[in-house]
Structure formats: structure tokens, C-alpha cells
Short mmCIF file of C-alpha atoms in Angstrom, two decimals:
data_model
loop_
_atom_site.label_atom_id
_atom_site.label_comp_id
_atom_site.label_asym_id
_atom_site.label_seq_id
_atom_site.Cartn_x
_atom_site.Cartn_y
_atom_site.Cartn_z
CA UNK W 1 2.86 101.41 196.26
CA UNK W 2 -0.06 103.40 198.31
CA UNK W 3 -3.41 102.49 196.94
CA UNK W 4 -6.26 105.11 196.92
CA UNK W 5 -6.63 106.72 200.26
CA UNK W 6 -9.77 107.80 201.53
CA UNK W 7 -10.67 109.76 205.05
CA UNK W 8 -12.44 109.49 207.41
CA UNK W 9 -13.93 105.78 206.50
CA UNK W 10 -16.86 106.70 208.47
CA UNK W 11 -18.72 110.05 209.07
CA UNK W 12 -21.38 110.80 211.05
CA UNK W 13 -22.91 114.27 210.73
CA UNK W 14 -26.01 116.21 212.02
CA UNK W 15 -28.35 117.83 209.60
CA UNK W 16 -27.11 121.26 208.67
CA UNK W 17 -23.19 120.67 209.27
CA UNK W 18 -20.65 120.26 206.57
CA UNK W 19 -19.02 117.37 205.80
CA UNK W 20 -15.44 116.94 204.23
CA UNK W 21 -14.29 114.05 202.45
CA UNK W 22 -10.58 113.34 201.73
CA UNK W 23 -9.26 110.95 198.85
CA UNK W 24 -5.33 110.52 197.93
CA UNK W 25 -4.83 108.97 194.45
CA UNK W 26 -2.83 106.12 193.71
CA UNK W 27 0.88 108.23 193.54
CA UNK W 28 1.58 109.65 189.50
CA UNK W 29 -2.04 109.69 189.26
CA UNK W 30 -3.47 113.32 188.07
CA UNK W 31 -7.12 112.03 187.34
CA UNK W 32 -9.39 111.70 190.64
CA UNK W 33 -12.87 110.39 189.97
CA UNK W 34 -15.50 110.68 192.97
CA UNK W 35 -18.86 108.69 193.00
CA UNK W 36 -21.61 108.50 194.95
CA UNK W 37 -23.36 104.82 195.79
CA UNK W 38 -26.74 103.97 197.68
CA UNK W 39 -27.91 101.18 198.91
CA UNK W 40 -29.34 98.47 196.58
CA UNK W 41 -28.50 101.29 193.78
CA UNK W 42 -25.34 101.13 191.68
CA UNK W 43 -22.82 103.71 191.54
CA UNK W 44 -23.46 107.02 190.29
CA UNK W 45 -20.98 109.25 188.73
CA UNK W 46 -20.59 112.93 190.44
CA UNK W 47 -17.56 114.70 189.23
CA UNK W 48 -13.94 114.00 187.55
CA UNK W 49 -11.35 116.03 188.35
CA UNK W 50 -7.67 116.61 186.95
CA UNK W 51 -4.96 118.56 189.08
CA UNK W 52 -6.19 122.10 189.91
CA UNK W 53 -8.99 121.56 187.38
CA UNK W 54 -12.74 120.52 187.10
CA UNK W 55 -13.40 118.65 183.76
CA UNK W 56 -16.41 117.19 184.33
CA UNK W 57 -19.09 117.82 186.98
CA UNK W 58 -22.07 116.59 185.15
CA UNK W 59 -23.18 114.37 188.67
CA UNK W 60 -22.43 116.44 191.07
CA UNK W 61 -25.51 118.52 192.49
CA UNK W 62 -25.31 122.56 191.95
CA UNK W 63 -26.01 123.22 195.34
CA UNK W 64 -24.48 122.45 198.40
CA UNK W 65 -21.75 120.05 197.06
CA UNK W 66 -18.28 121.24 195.64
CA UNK W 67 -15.01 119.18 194.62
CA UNK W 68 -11.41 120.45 194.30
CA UNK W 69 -7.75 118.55 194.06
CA UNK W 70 -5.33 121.09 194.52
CA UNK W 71 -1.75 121.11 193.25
CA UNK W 72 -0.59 119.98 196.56
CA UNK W 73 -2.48 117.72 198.78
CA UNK W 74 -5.65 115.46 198.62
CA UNK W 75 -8.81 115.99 196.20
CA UNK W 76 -11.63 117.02 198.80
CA UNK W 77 -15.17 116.78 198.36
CA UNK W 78 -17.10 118.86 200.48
CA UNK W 79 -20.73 118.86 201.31
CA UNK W 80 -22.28 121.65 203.31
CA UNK W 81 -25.86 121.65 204.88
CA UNK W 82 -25.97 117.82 204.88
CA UNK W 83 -29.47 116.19 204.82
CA UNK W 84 -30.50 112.92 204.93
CA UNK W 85 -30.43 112.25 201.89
CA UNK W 86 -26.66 112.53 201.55
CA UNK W 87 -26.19 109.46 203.52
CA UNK W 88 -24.62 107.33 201.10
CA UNK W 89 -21.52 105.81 200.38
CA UNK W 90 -18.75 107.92 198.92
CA UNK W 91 -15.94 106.52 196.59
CA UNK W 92 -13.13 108.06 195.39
CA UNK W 93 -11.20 106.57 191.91
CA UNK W 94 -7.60 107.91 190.42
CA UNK W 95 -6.40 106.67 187.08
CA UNK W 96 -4.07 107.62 184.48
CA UNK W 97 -6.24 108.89 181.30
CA UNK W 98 -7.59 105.67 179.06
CA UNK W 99 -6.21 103.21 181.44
CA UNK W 100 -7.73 101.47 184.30
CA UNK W 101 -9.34 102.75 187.88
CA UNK W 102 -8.19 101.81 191.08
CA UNK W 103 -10.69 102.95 193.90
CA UNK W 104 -10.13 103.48 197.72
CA UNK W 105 -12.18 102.02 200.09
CA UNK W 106 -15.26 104.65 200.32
CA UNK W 107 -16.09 106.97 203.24
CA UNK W 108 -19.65 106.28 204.93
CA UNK W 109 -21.52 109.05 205.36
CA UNK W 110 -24.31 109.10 208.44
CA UNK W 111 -26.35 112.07 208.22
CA UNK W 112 -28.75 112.08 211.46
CA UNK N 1 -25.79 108.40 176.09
CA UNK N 2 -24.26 105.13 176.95
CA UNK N 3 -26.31 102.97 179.17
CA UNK N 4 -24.53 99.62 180.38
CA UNK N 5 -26.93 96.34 181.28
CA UNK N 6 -25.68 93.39 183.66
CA UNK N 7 -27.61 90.39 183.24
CA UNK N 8 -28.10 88.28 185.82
CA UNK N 9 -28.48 90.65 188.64
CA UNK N 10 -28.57 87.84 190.79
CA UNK N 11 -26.93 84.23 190.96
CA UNK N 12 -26.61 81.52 193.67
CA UNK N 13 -24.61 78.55 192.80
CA UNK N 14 -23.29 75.88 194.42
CA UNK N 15 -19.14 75.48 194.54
CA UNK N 16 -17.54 74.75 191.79
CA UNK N 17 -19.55 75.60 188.67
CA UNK N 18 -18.79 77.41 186.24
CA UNK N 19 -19.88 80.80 185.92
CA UNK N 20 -20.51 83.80 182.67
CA UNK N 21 -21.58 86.96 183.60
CA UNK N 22 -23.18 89.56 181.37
CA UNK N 23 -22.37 93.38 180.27
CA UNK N 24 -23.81 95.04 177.90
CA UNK N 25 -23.81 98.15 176.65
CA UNK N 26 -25.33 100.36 174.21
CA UNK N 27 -22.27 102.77 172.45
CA UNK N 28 -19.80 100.46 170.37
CA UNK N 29 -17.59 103.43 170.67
CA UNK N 30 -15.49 102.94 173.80
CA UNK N 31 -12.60 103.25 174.98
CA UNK N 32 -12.12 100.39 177.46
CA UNK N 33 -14.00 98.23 179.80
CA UNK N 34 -13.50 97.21 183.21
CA UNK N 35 -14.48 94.30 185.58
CA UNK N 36 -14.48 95.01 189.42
CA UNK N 37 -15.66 93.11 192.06
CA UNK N 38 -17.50 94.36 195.31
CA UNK N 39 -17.17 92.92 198.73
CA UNK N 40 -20.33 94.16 200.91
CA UNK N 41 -19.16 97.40 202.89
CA UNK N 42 -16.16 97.48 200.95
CA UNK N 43 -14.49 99.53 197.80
CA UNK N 44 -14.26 98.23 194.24
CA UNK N 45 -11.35 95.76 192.91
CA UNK N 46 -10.40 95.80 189.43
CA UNK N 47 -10.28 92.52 187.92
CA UNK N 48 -9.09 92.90 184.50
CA UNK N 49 -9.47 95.66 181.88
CA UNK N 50 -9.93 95.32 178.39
CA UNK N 51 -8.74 97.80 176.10
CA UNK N 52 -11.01 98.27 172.95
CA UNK N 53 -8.19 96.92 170.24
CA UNK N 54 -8.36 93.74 172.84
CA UNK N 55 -10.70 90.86 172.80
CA UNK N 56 -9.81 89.38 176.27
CA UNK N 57 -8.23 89.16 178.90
CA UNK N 58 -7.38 86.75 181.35
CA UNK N 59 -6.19 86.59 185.19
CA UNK N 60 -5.93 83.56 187.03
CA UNK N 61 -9.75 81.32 186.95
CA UNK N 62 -10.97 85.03 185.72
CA UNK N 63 -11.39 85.06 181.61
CA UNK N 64 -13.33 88.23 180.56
CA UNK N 65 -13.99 88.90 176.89
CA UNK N 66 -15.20 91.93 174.32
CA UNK N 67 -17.08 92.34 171.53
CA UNK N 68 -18.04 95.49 170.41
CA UNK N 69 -19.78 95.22 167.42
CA UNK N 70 -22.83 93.37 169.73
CA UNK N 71 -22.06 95.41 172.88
CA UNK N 72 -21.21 92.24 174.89
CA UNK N 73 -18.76 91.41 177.46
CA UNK N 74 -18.74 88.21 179.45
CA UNK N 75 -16.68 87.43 182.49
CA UNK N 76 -16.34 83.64 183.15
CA UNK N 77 -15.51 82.66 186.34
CA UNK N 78 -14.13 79.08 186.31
CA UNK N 79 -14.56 76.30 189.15
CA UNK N 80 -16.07 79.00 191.37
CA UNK N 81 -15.53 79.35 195.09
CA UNK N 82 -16.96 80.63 197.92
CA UNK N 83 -14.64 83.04 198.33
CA UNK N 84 -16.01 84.85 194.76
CA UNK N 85 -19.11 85.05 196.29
CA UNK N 86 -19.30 90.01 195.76
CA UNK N 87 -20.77 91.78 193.62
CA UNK N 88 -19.61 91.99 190.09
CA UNK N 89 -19.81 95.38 188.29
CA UNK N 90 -18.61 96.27 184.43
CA UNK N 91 -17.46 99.82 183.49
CA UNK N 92 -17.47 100.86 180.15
CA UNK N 93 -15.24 103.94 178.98
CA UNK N 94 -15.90 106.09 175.77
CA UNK N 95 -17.42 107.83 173.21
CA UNK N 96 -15.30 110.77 173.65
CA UNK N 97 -15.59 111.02 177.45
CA UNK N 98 -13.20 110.36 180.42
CA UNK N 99 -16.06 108.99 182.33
CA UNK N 100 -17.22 105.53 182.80
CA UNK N 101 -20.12 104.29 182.66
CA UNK N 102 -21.00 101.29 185.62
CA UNK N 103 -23.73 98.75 185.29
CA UNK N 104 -25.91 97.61 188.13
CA UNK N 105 -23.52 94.93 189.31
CA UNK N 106 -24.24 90.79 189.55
CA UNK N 107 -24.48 89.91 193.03
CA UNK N 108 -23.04 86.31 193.07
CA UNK N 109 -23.20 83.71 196.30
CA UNK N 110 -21.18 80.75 195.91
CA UNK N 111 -22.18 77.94 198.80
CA UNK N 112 -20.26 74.95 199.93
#
């Protein structure tokens, strides 16, 4: 069995471009989980997400960021206008509901 | 709001001691917890889970253990190696919410 899959591994983006960040749950999962970790700071919740649905977005910022996992295909997190600050590691996490998380390998974001 | 301690957040010990590391956390009312390890630059592993009817669990030199009524779990790491030298991060899970909660992580270095 696949693992959690996450593309690209590393990013590199300019200021002011968009960045899109794919994550494939482990297969029969429906609950997707994406979080957000800087260095020497521990990892930050941004939004859960079940198929077709947001549940819970609480993390995520209003502007600029947006999350969907579509009936068909991998959850995408998308980040337009990058700054700076964005650079960060992103992880994605899949799990059936009440049982345990299995997380993919993250996605490095550069922002330059 | 739940709010999860790890205690050391630091430890450097020479091979084969024996290890406990600290969670705590703040919400009796949960719904699991989780025990991951970090490798620098990589993703999370799970270690063990513990579901809240449990009160351990155990994998291989890994023993990790629950109690909710003082917020504690401990995860002992026996006859350690250098090879467990990562980060060690606890997730708790409840209070009527999907979304875990991660402490600040342990960052362990086991030398020859």
C-alpha cells in the first residue's frame, strides 16, 4: 500500500506567483489534514478536509490561501501571491475518522 | 481549548539508556493520542496510538502509556540507540473535534 503522496517535494517560487501543492491520501482514506511547520516552531494546524467538503478551516489564513480534495484526484492546497513569509514546510495527513494519521513527506516551500 | 506540553524539549544521552518522554495535555476529553517521530527534513512517523479506552501501547523497545485523568502520556524508549536520535512529537485528538492537537516535539540525540 501507497503511503501519503505529496508533490512537488520542493518549491521554489518568486514573490507574487502562486503556488500549488498536491497531497494523495493513504488509498480508502476520505479525511486529508494539511499543516503548516516553521522552523524551530512545531506544527500548526491549517485546514481538514473530507471528500468534496471543507469541515474545518480554523488555520488556514482568509486570504490568499484555499484548500480543496475533489471527488476525483488529489487534495490541493493552493497559495496565491506568495510572500516570504509562506516559506515553510507543508505537510499533508489522511486518516480514517478517530483512528490514526499517516503523513507524507512535506513539500518545501522557497519563496524568494 | 486544548493545549498539549512536551517536557523535555531537549535530551542528549549517551547509547543505551533508558529514556521517558513527556506529553501533557490540558482536556481529559480526547479521543486518542499519537506518538510520531521526526527525522530532520523529513515527514512525521507514527509510532503507536493510543485510543482513550487504552492505557498503552507497545511496539518493539517503544512502550507509550495514558492517563487521562492527570493529562499524562509517557513514551519510554528502552536501551536507546543512535539511530532514535528525531524529534519526538505527541498528538492529542478530542473534545468533540477531528483535529489534533501537536505538542512542541522532544528533540532527542543519542551518541555512541
Amino acid at each position: 500500500n501507497a503511503g501519503v503522496m505529496q508533490n512537488p517535494r520542493h518549491l521554489v517560487r518568486r514573490r507574487g506567483q502562486e503556488a500549488r501543492l498536491r497531497c494523495s491520501p493513504v488509498k480508502g482514506h476520505s479525511h486529508v489534514y494539511w499543516y503548516r511547520q516553521l522552523p524551530e516552531e512545531g506544527l500548526k494546524f491549517m485546514v481538514y478536509l473530507q471528500k468534496e467538503n471543507i469541515i474545518d478551516e480554523s488555520g488556514m489564513p482568509k486570504e490568499r490561501f484555499s484548500a480543496e480534495f475533489p471527488k476525483e484526484g488529489p487534495s490541493i492546497l493552493r497559495i496565491q501571491q506568495v510572500v516570504r513569509g509562506d516559506s515553510a514546510a507543508y505537510f499533508c495527513a489522511s486518516s480514517p475518522p478517530y483512528h490514526e494519521q499517516f503523513f507524507g513527506p512535506g513539500t518545501r516551500l522557497t519563496v524568494l | 481549548k486544548q493545549e498539549v506540553t512536551q517536557i523535555p524539549a531537549a535530551l542528549s544521552v549517551p547509547e543505551g539508556e533508558n529514556l521517558v518522554l513527556n506529553c501533557s495535555f490540558t482536556d481529559s476529553a480526547i479521543y486518542n493520542l499519537q506518538w510520531f517521530r521526526q527525522d530532520p527534513g523529513k515527514g512525521l512517523t507514527s509510532l503507536l496510538l493510543i485510543q482513550s479506552s487504552q492505557r498503552e501501547q507497545t511496539s518493539g523497545r517503544l512502550n507509550a502509556s495514558l492517563d487521562k485523568s492527570s493529562g499524562r502520556s509517557t513514551l519510554y524508549i528502552a536501551a536507546s540507540q543512535p539511530g532514535d536520535s528525531a524529534t519526538y512529537l505527541c498528538a492529542v485528538k478530542g473534545g468533540g473535534s477531528y483535529i489534533p492537537t501537536f505538542g512542541r516535539g522532544t528533540s532527542l540525540i543519542v551518541h555512541p
